[in-house]
C-alpha positions as semicolon CSV with decimal commas, in nm:
position;residue;x (nm);y (nm);z (nm)
1;X;-5,304;-0,350;2,658
2;X;-5,056;-0,658;2,629
3;X;-5,241;-0,611;2,223
4;X;-5,130;-0,303;2,228
5;X;-4,764;-0,363;2,324
6;X;-4,760;-0,657;2,007
7;X;-4,878;-0,438;1,748
8;X;-4,583;-0,113;1,896
9;X;-4,357;-0,384;1,901
10;X;-4,444;-0,558;1,583
11;X;-4,467;-0,222;1,397
12;X;-4,057;-0,146;1,542
13;X;-3,995;-0,511;1,485
14;X;-4,162;-0,489;1,109
15;X;-3,896;-0,122;1,085
16;X;-3,584;-0,217;1,250
17;X;-3,635;-0,541;0,905
18;X;-3,655;-0,268;0,728
19;X;-3,345;-0,043;0,846
20;X;-3,117;-0,360;0,791
21;X;-3,307;-0,445;0,443
22;X;-3,195;-0,056;0,394
23;X;-2,837;-0,134;0,500
24;X;-2,794;-0,429;0,293
25;X;-2,899;-0,292;-0,034
26;X;-2,703;0,037;0,034
27;X;-2,411;-0,203;0,076
28;X;-2,437;-0,378;-0,267
29;X;-2,536;-0,082;-0,458
30;X;-2,143;0,045;-0,339
31;X;-1,894;-0,123;-0,631
32;X;-1,646;-0,327;-0,553
33;X;-1,319;-0,236;-0,642
34;X;-1,040;-0,458;-0,785
35;X;-0,608;-0,330;-0,864
36;X;-0,436;-0,510;-1,021
37;X;-0,105;-0,469;-1,042
38;X;0,146;-0,595;-1,317
39;X;0,565;-0,561;-1,234
40;X;0,760;-0,426;-1,451
41;X;0,556;-0,382;-1,744
42;X;0,651;-0,096;-2,008
43;X;0,459;0,141;-2,125
44;X;0,448;0,022;-2,465
45;X;0,359;-0,390;-2,337
46;X;0,046;-0,392;-2,513
47;X;-0,133;-0,367;-2,763
48;X;-0,403;-0,107;-2,674
49;X;-0,129;0,152;-2,616
50;X;0,041;0,055;-2,916
51;X;0,242;-0,296;-2,961
52;X;0,303;-0,450;-3,255
53;X;0,477;-0,777;-3,197
54;X;0,299;-0,867;-2,852
55;X;-0,135;-0,853;-2,817
56;X;-0,346;-0,837;-2,474
57;X;-0,682;-0,890;-2,645
58;X;-0,856;-0,869;-2,247
59;X;-0,659;-0,588;-2,124
60;X;-0,751;-0,400;-2,480
61;X;-1,067;-0,504;-2,409
62;X;-1,043;-0,382;-2,063
63;X;-0,909;-0,019;-2,227
64;X;-1,227;-0,051;-2,500
65;X;-1,420;-0,072;-2,128
66;X;-1,247;0,253;-1,982
67;X;-1,092;0,480;-1,984
68;X;-0,730;0,434;-2,111
69;X;-0,476;0,715;-1,935
70;X;-0,146;0,789;-2,142
71;X;-0,057;1,047;-1,905
72;X;-0,016;0,860;-1,602
73;X;0,248;0,721;-1,337
74;X;0,388;0,554;-1,038
75;X;0,541;0,703;-0,774
76;X;0,885;0,571;-0,829
77;X;1,110;0,407;-1,132
78;X;1,149;0,088;-0,902
79;X;0,889;-0,181;-0,606
80;X;0,962;-0,109;-0,289
81;X;0,877;0,300;-0,342
82;X;0,623;0,271;-0,522
83;X;0,419;0,006;-0,368
84;X;0,449;0,230;-0,048
85;X;0,330;0,535;-0,272
86;X;-0,004;0,383;-0,327
87;X;-0,068;0,211;0,040
88;X;-0,050;0,552;0,213
89;X;-0,094;0,815;-0,088
90;X;0,236;0,932;0,010
91;X;0,569;1,007;-0,193
92;X;0,791;0,737;-0,062
93;X;1,131;0,968;-0,105
94;X;1,024;1,130;0,223
95;X;1,073;0,870;0,430
96;X;1,395;0,677;0,501
97;X;1,392;0,294;0,400
98;X;1,150;0,263;0,111
99;X;1,394;0,181;-0,114
100;X;1,379;-0,189;-0,278
101;X;1,408;-0,384;0,010
102;X;1,575;-0,723;0,082
103;X;1,371;-1,044;0,163
104;X;1,401;-1,006;0,519
105;X;1,282;-0,676;0,586
106;X;1,092;-0,536;0,799
107;X;0,732;-0,355;0,741
108;X;0,744;-0,037;0,617
109;X;0,406;0,061;0,545
110;X;0,287;0,301;0,928
111;X;0,019;0,063;1,131
112;X;-0,145;0,442;1,285
113;X;-0,213;0,565;0,990
114;X;-0,444;0,541;0,748
115;X;-0,389;0,309;0,424
116;X;-0,604;0,232;0,124
117;X;-0,717;-0,107;0,218
118;X;-0,773;0,047;0,640
119;X;-1,001;0,356;0,373
120;X;-1,231;0,064;0,226
121;X;-1,170;-0,113;0,605
122;X;-1,320;0,171;0,756
123;X;-1,615;0,202;0,467
124;X;-1,704;-0,221;0,543
125;X;-1,630;-0,351;0,239
126;X;-1,406;-0,685;0,305
127;X;-1,000;-0,688;0,194
128;X;-0,751;-0,896;0,064
129;X;-0,456;-0,922;-0,072
130;X;-0,286;-1,141;-0,390
131;X;0,017;-1,149;-0,483
132;X;0,366;-0,984;-0,477
133;X;0,433;-0,788;-0,131
134;X;0,762;-0,624;-0,058
135;X;0,683;-0,411;0,219
136;X;0,802;-0,584;0,445
137;X;0,689;-0,831;0,714
138;X;0,764;-0,765;1,033
139;X;0,951;-0,485;1,307
140;X;1,312;-0,634;1,300
141;X;1,539;-0,845;1,014
142;X;1,602;-1,074;1,164
143;X;1,255;-1,306;1,222
144;X;1,071;-1,626;1,251
145;X;0,959;-1,761;0,947
146;X;0,835;-2,128;1,099
147;X;0,519;-1,875;1,379
148;X;0,322;-1,594;1,331
149;X;0,483;-1,312;1,102
150;X;0,396;-1,035;1,157
151;X;0,293;-0,695;1,101
152;X;0,227;-0,744;0,746
153;X;-0,045;-0,678;0,491
154;X;-0,353;-0,771;0,779
155;X;-0,165;-0,550;1,040
156;X;-0,251;-0,272;0,758
157;X;-0,599;-0,275;0,623
158;X;-0,609;-0,645;0,483
159;X;-0,848;-0,894;0,628
160;X;-0,679;-1,177;0,384
161;X;-0,407;-1,216;0,210
162;X;-0,207;-1,465;0,082
163;X;0,109;-1,307;-0,112
164;X;0,493;-1,407;-0,112
165;X;0,745;-1,139;0,037
166;X;0,922;-0,973;-0,166
167;X;1,021;-1,049;-0,543
168;X;0,984;-1,372;-0,696
169;X;1,394;-1,356;-0,790
170;X;1,469;-1,306;-0,340
171;X;1,389;-1,628;-0,160
172;X;1,214;-1,674;0,087
173;X;1,054;-1,823;-0,222
174;X;0,729;-1,965;0,046
175;X;0,359;-1,884;0,029
176;X;0,221;-1,631;0,334
177;X;-0,094;-1,664;0,408
178;X;-0,291;-1,488;0,709
179;X;0,061;-1,484;0,916
180;X;0,165;-1,764;0,875
181;X;0,398;-1,979;0,595
182;X;0,154;-2,195;0,411
183;X;0,255;-2,602;0,402
184;X;0,582;-2,557;0,625
185;X;0,676;-2,831;0,728
186;X;0,760;-2,800;1,185
187;X;1,057;-3,050;1,057
188;X;1,231;-2,861;0,797
189;X;1,218;-2,517;0,985
190;X;1,305;-2,185;0,755
191;X;1,579;-1,974;0,779
192;X;1,671;-1,658;0,586
193;X;1,985;-1,460;0,582
194;X;2,149;-1,221;0,300
195;X;2,493;-1,192;0,410
196;X;2,545;-1,522;0,493
197;X;2,508;-1,868;0,349
198;X;2,238;-2,059;0,581
199;X;2,219;-2,473;0,564
200;X;2,360;-2,694;0,258
201;X;2,120;-2,564;-0,079
202;X;2,341;-2,493;-0,385
203;X;2,401;-2,244;-0,534
204;X;2,360;-2,132;-0,869
205;X;2,726;-1,969;-0,782
206;X;2,865;-2,318;-0,709
207;X;2,661;-2,518;-0,878
208;X;2,548;-2,361;-1,202
209;X;2,544;-2,759;-1,434
210;X;2,213;-2,706;-1,169
211;X;2,000;-2,467;-1,364
212;X;1,747;-2,484;-1,565
213;X;1,793;-2,091;-1,634
214;X;2,101;-1,940;-1,621
215;X;2,168;-1,647;-1,441
216;X;2,274;-1,240;-1,646
217;X;2,697;-1,174;-1,499
218;X;2,718;-0,928;-1,211
219;X;2,354;-0,915;-1,120
220;X;2,369;-1,090;-0,806
221;X;2,087;-1,379;-0,852
222;X;2,282;-1,728;-0,777
223;X;2,258;-1,734;-0,441
224;X;2,000;-2,078;-0,303
225;X;1,897;-2,256;-0,649
226;X;1,495;-2,304;-0,576
227;X;1,306;-2,483;-0,897
228;X;1,652;-2,495;-1,092
229;X;1,700;-2,089;-1,048
230;X;1,882;-1,900;-0,857
231;X;1,760;-1,602;-0,677
232;X;1,875;-1,373;-0,423
233;X;2,036;-1,468;-0,039
234;X;2,035;-1,792;0,103
235;X;1,772;-2,018;0,238
236;X;1,770;-2,293;0,402
237;X;1,439;-2,580;0,479
238;X;1,164;-2,530;0,377
239;X;1,131;-2,747;0,122
240;X;0,754;-2,849;0,059
241;X;0,658;-2,543;0,126
242;X;0,860;-2,340;-0,130
243;X;0,649;-2,279;-0,449
244;X;0,747;-2,371;-0,848
245;X;0,723;-2,004;-1,079
246;X;0,485;-2,188;-1,285
247;X;0,238;-2,268;-1,062
248;X;0,285;-1,922;-0,856
249;X;0,012;-1,717;-1,074
250;X;-0,197;-1,999;-1,103
251;X;-0,171;-2,092;-0,707
252;X;-0,244;-1,639;-0,656
253;X;-0,571;-1,660;-0,968
254;X;-0,720;-1,941;-0,756
255;X;-0,699;-1,758;-0,428
256;X;-0,813;-1,384;-0,657
257;X;-1,130;-1,606;-0,741
258;X;-1,158;-1,757;-0,439
259;X;-1,140;-1,385;-0,280
260;X;-1,447;-1,282;-0,527
261;X;-1,706;-1,541;-0,480
262;X;-1,645;-1,554;-0,008
263;X;-1,674;-1,229;-0,095
264;X;-1,943;-1,165;-0,334
265;X;-2,269;-1,038;-0,143
266;X;-2,060;-0,736;0,101
267;X;-1,862;-0,469;-0,152
268;X;-1,549;-0,566;-0,126
269;X;-1,160;-0,466;-0,226
270;X;-0,858;-0,620;-0,358
271;X;-0,532;-0,537;-0,442
272;X;-0,404;-0,788;-0,687
273;X;-0,052;-0,746;-0,730
274;X;0,045;-0,983;-0,982
275;X;0,426;-1,108;-1,054
276;X;0,461;-1,064;-1,455
277;X;0,621;-0,939;-1,605
278;X;0,955;-0,938;-1,352
279;X;1,207;-1,197;-1,344
280;X;1,262;-1,436;-1,281
281;X;1,058;-1,477;-1,597
282;X;0,952;-1,933;-1,572
283;X;0,615;-1,848;-1,752
284;X;0,388;-2,198;-1,686
285;X;0,395;-2,446;-1,959
286;X;0,084;-2,395;-2,144
287;X;0,238;-2,028;-2,190
288;X;0,566;-2,134;-2,279
289;X;0,695;-2,024;-2,671
290;X;0,358;-1,852;-2,764
291;X;0,495;-1,483;-2,749
292;X;0,814;-1,544;-3,003
293;X;0,972;-1,272;-2,752
294;X;1,110;-1,534;-2,470
295;X;0,919;-1,607;-2,155
296;X;0,919;-1,208;-2,074
297;X;0,703;-1,183;-2,338
298;X;0,568;-1,517;-2,286
299;X;0,459;-1,378;-1,896
300;X;0,281;-1,094;-2,085
301;X;0,028;-1,333;-2,236
302;X;0,064;-1,490;-1,880
303;X;-0,057;-1,201;-1,715
304;X;-0,330;-1,067;-2,002
305;X;-0,514;-1,377;-1,980
306;X;-0,523;-1,347;-1,647
307;X;-0,691;-1,019;-1,645
308;X;-0,950;-1,216;-1,904
309;X;-1,009;-1,491;-1,637
310;X;-1,048;-1,266;-1,354
311;X;-1,293;-1,052;-1,621
312;X;-1,454;-1,403;-1,646
313;X;-1,501;-1,428;-1,228
314;X;-1,644;-1,137;-1,174
315;X;-2,011;-1,178;-1,502
316;X;-2,005;-1,563;-1,338
317;X;-2,071;-1,454;-0,995
318;X;-2,264;-1,130;-1,162
319;X;-2,080;-0,869;-0,993
320;X;-1,869;-0,718;-1,348
321;X;-2,139;-0,406;-1,370
322;X;-2,071;-0,360;-1,027
323;X;-1,701;-0,365;-1,004
324;X;-1,438;-0,077;-1,092
325;X;-1,113;-0,271;-1,176
326;X;-0,791;-0,052;-1,207
327;X;-0,445;-0,213;-1,432
328;X;-0,171;-0,096;-1,377
329;X;0,234;-0,110;-1,321
330;X;0,429;-0,076;-1,075
331;X;0,729;0,115;-1,274
332;X;0,840;0,085;-1,583
333;X;0,952;-0,195;-1,829
334;X;1,330;-0,394;-1,797
335;X;1,487;-0,666;-2,010
336;X;1,861;-0,833;-1,880
337;X;1,787;-0,773;-1,492
338;X;1,935;-1,072;-1,381
339;X;1,869;-1,378;-1,604
340;X;1,933;-1,514;-1,985
341;X;1,609;-1,584;-2,053
342;X;1,539;-1,413;-2,454
343;X;1,440;-1,106;-2,278
344;X;1,707;-0,914;-2,518
345;X;1,782;-1,144;-2,764
346;X;1,403;-1,216;-2,879
347;X;1,305;-0,888;-2,866
348;X;1,209;-0,918;-3,227
349;X;1,168;-0,521;-3,269
350;X;0,881;-0,416;-2,882
351;X;0,902;-0,196;-2,793
352;X;0,866;-0,204;-2,418
353;X;0,894;0,124;-2,327
354;X;0,749;0,256;-2,636
355;X;0,766;0,649;-2,773
356;X;0,967;0,713;-2,450
357;X;1,334;0,739;-2,312
358;X;1,489;0,485;-1,982
359;X;1,315;0,270;-1,822
360;X;1,317;0,129;-1,469
361;X;1,535;0,294;-1,256
362;X;1,532;0,589;-1,452
363;X;1,431;0,895;-1,392
364;X;1,337;0,973;-1,788
365;X;0,966;0,922;-1,815
366;X;0,972;0,541;-1,958
367;X;1,088;0,476;-1,511
368;X;0,718;0,637;-1,397
369;X;0,441;0,665;-1,714
370;X;0,322;0,308;-1,718
371;X;-0,081;0,186;-1,823
372;X;-0,309;0,240;-1,598
373;X;-0,643;0,176;-1,744
374;X;-1,025;0,233;-1,497
375;X;-1,314;0,007;-1,570
376;X;-1,530;0,081;-1,404
377;X;-1,980;0,087;-1,387
378;X;-2,166;0,139;-1,658
379;X;-2,198;0,560;-1,543
380;X;-1,831;0,574;-1,661
381;X;-1,757;0,819;-1,930
382;X;-1,476;0,572;-2,182
383;X;-1,221;0,621;-2,412
384;X;-0,843;0,751;-2,358
385;X;-0,764;1,050;-2,109
386;X;-0,425;1,279;-2,048
387;X;-0,527;1,377;-1,787
388;X;-0,191;1,365;-1,564
389;X;-0,260;1,143;-1,207
390;X;-0,024;0,908;-1,032
391;X;-0,120;0,591;-0,849
392;X;-0,002;0,852;-0,482
393;X;-0,409;0,939;-0,623
394;X;-0,594;0,702;-0,515
395;X;-0,636;0,725;-0,138
396;X;-0,762;1,077;-0,130
397;X;-0,933;0,953;-0,452
398;X;-1,134;0,716;-0,284
399;X;-1,153;0,888;0,049
400;X;-1,408;1,081;-0,157
401;X;-1,588;0,850;-0,336
402;X;-1,639;0,658;0,023
403;X;-1,674;0,914;0,193
404;X;-1,427;0,887;0,502
405;X;-1,195;1,142;0,562
406;X;-0,865;1,174;0,615
407;X;-0,698;1,221;0,968
408;X;-0,596;1,562;1,024
409;X;-0,230;1,483;1,069
410;X;-0,178;1,257;0,806
411;X;0,067;1,392;0,545
412;X;-0,053;1,264;0,249
413;X;0,095;1,402;-0,145
414;X;-0,228;1,278;-0,403
415;X;-0,494;1,445;-0,533
416;X;-0,844;1,384;-0,521
417;X;-0,863;1,282;-0,862
418;X;-1,186;1,014;-0,881
419;X;-1,372;1,252;-1,130
420;X;-1,066;1,167;-1,387
421;X;-1,107;0,792;-1,349
422;X;-1,474;0,814;-1,420
423;X;-1,375;0,958;-1,691
424;X;-1,570;1,263;-1,607
425;X;-1,274;1,468;-1,696
426;X;-0,975;1,509;-1,838
427;X;-0,866;1,771;-1,620
428;X;-0,589;1,621;-1,383
429;X;-0,275;1,745;-1,148
430;X;-0,163;2,014;-1,247
431;X;0,230;1,929;-1,074
432;X;0,345;1,621;-0,924
433;X;0,692;1,530;-0,862
434;X;0,871;1,112;-0,963
435;X;1,104;0,931;-0,830
436;X;1,478;0,736;-1,016
437;X;1,690;0,628;-0,835
438;X;1,889;0,866;-0,823
439;X;1,677;1,189;-0,857
440;X;1,370;1,388;-0,877
441;X;1,192;1,502;-1,151
442;X;0,924;1,753;-1,105
443;X;0,568;1,787;-1,377
444;X;0,375;2,131;-1,422
445;X;0,166;2,085;-1,695
446;X;0,373;2,062;-1,959
447;X;0,697;2,129;-1,819
448;X;0,947;1,846;-1,694
449;X;1,249;1,945;-1,489
450;X;1,463;1,678;-1,426
451;X;1,671;1,799;-1,067
452;X;2,062;1,751;-1,122
453;X;2,236;1,456;-0,994
454;X;2,598;1,298;-0,960
455;X;2,474;0,915;-1,112
456;X;2,542;0,712;-1,327
457;X;2,449;0,813;-1,689
458;X;2,335;0,427;-1,762
459;X;2,285;0,156;-1,545
460;X;2,534;-0,137;-1,735
461;X;2,363;-0,399;-1,632
462;X;2,054;-0,316;-1,789
463;X;2,160;-0,151;-2,029
464;X;1,877;0,190;-1,917
465;X;1,979;0,547;-1,966
466;X;1,882;0,638;-1,542
467;X;1,823;1,046;-1,657
468;X;2,101;1,193;-1,422
469;X;2,267;1,447;-1,464
470;X;2,495;1,683;-1,321
471;X;2,317;1,964;-1,500
472;X;1,966;2,058;-1,449
473;X;1,743;1,884;-1,699
474;X;1,458;2,049;-1,906
475;X;1,276;1,922;-2,147
476;X;0,875;2,020;-2,273
477;X;0,674;1,673;-2,336
478;X;0,370;1,819;-2,481
479;X;0,615;1,900;-2,803
480;X;0,935;1,578;-2,669
481;X;0,784;1,293;-2,557
482;X;1,102;1,131;-2,595
483;X;1,279;1,381;-2,378
484;X;1,599;1,396;-2,641
485;X;1,659;1,855;-2,602
486;X;1,739;1,927;-2,303
487;X;1,623;2,335;-2,250
488;X;1,730;2,396;-1,914
489;X;1,960;2,666;-2,044
490;X;1,748;2,768;-2,350
491;X;1,445;2,817;-2,027
492;X;1,655;2,953;-1,729
493;X;1,345;3,100;-1,625
494;X;1,142;2,816;-1,653
495;X;1,411;2,556;-1,502
496;X;1,507;2,824;-1,244
497;X;1,037;2,826;-1,124
498;X;1,075;2,424;-1,195
499;X;1,341;2,362;-0,940
500;X;1,257;2,625;-0,583
501;X;0,909;2,501;-0,599
502;X;1,068;2,150;-0,656
503;X;1,262;2,260;-0,295
504;X;0,972;2,404;-0,098
505;X;0,726;2,029;-0,161
506;X;1,015;1,852;-0,103
507;X;1,052;2,037;0,210
508;X;0,675;2,097;0,317
């Protein structure tokens, strides 16, 4: 009897071990996912998208190994709202307070809904973010930067986070790792204010002789000086914790590679949010002067090199063939966005917007049509794809891939584009809403309608056409990708149809 029980226990133990091994093997078959999000990179900034004045071999290699989309979009022409759309699967204009955030803003991503990282968490993935956040921290505008800073990335689905809070041109210029400022000296507490000067740190306005990069007039980048560069907002303290612009990209790369190595034996999701080529463009010394296009071009070369280093790490760890890498940008390009860095004077014929009209902030195509490359496992069908898709589609697409259903009461504007992302179909969305600073546009197949707006036609500080017009605008993008001919008066029925459809979607 005792012998039979022992055999029975042994059999059950063996079955249990086999089940555990099966689970482990299954886990390894699920692909890792890395989203590389660049900042202010234009549709024409990469050689694989037609650039001739700059060469981006590592990103070109990604494109050759995967699917390069020619009609992919961020939800918005500025960073905070487009990143909100990526995280939530929801058009950002549906929620108030999703405009460009100051560095001390409160968290705007909901903690009680499924987000892109929490979706992967539910599927058993290890999740991490490295790089730019700019979606707010804490519950209030005023916060204690010297203690635990939450809610933030860790509360919306990231197991690990290593970020800077907002943008590189906004204070506080510190790294935050899992809710705490890195290398903070308790005897030198941080104070941040966006209305009034705090402390005795010199400012770009008062002490321009201390700047190693001058601020452009009237852009507001002349407050507290950090690393010889004026920032937006005022900061005191945290002197040992402040990063330098030249070191920042290397620190983020190191942390991203560390996350990959630590989690190579389990499925992982990494959101790697680069700062290039956002201002202030102060690339690492090894890249300065390499592009002949000023510091903006140098920053793009640095960005391309960084992508190459991530791919080398995947190859070295033996997981490149089981990792989906998505490369994209949060919005379109801008040249002079606050600093005299050679982006304008050393452009040398480069066209960051490609054949498109507008740029960052704009409702025209260059505001939201961005590079979008999906490099995946061997099963992916390689080549260029004309499928219309948006970053807001990533949440429902990965929901499909992971077989994790979203809550019934969760409002999502994204669509399942998984087959298009894997190159198995060229069929994308038929309708898409896009957001400029002052107005919305709707795409339906080849037609694009921009709603009337009283906003300025030009952003004089950045020299970008904003796409605003008091009259409705209609463009046939199949024949006029540069949006040169407004067809609203020629096709009044199509104009009315799209205006009505836009209003219906807004009211949903």
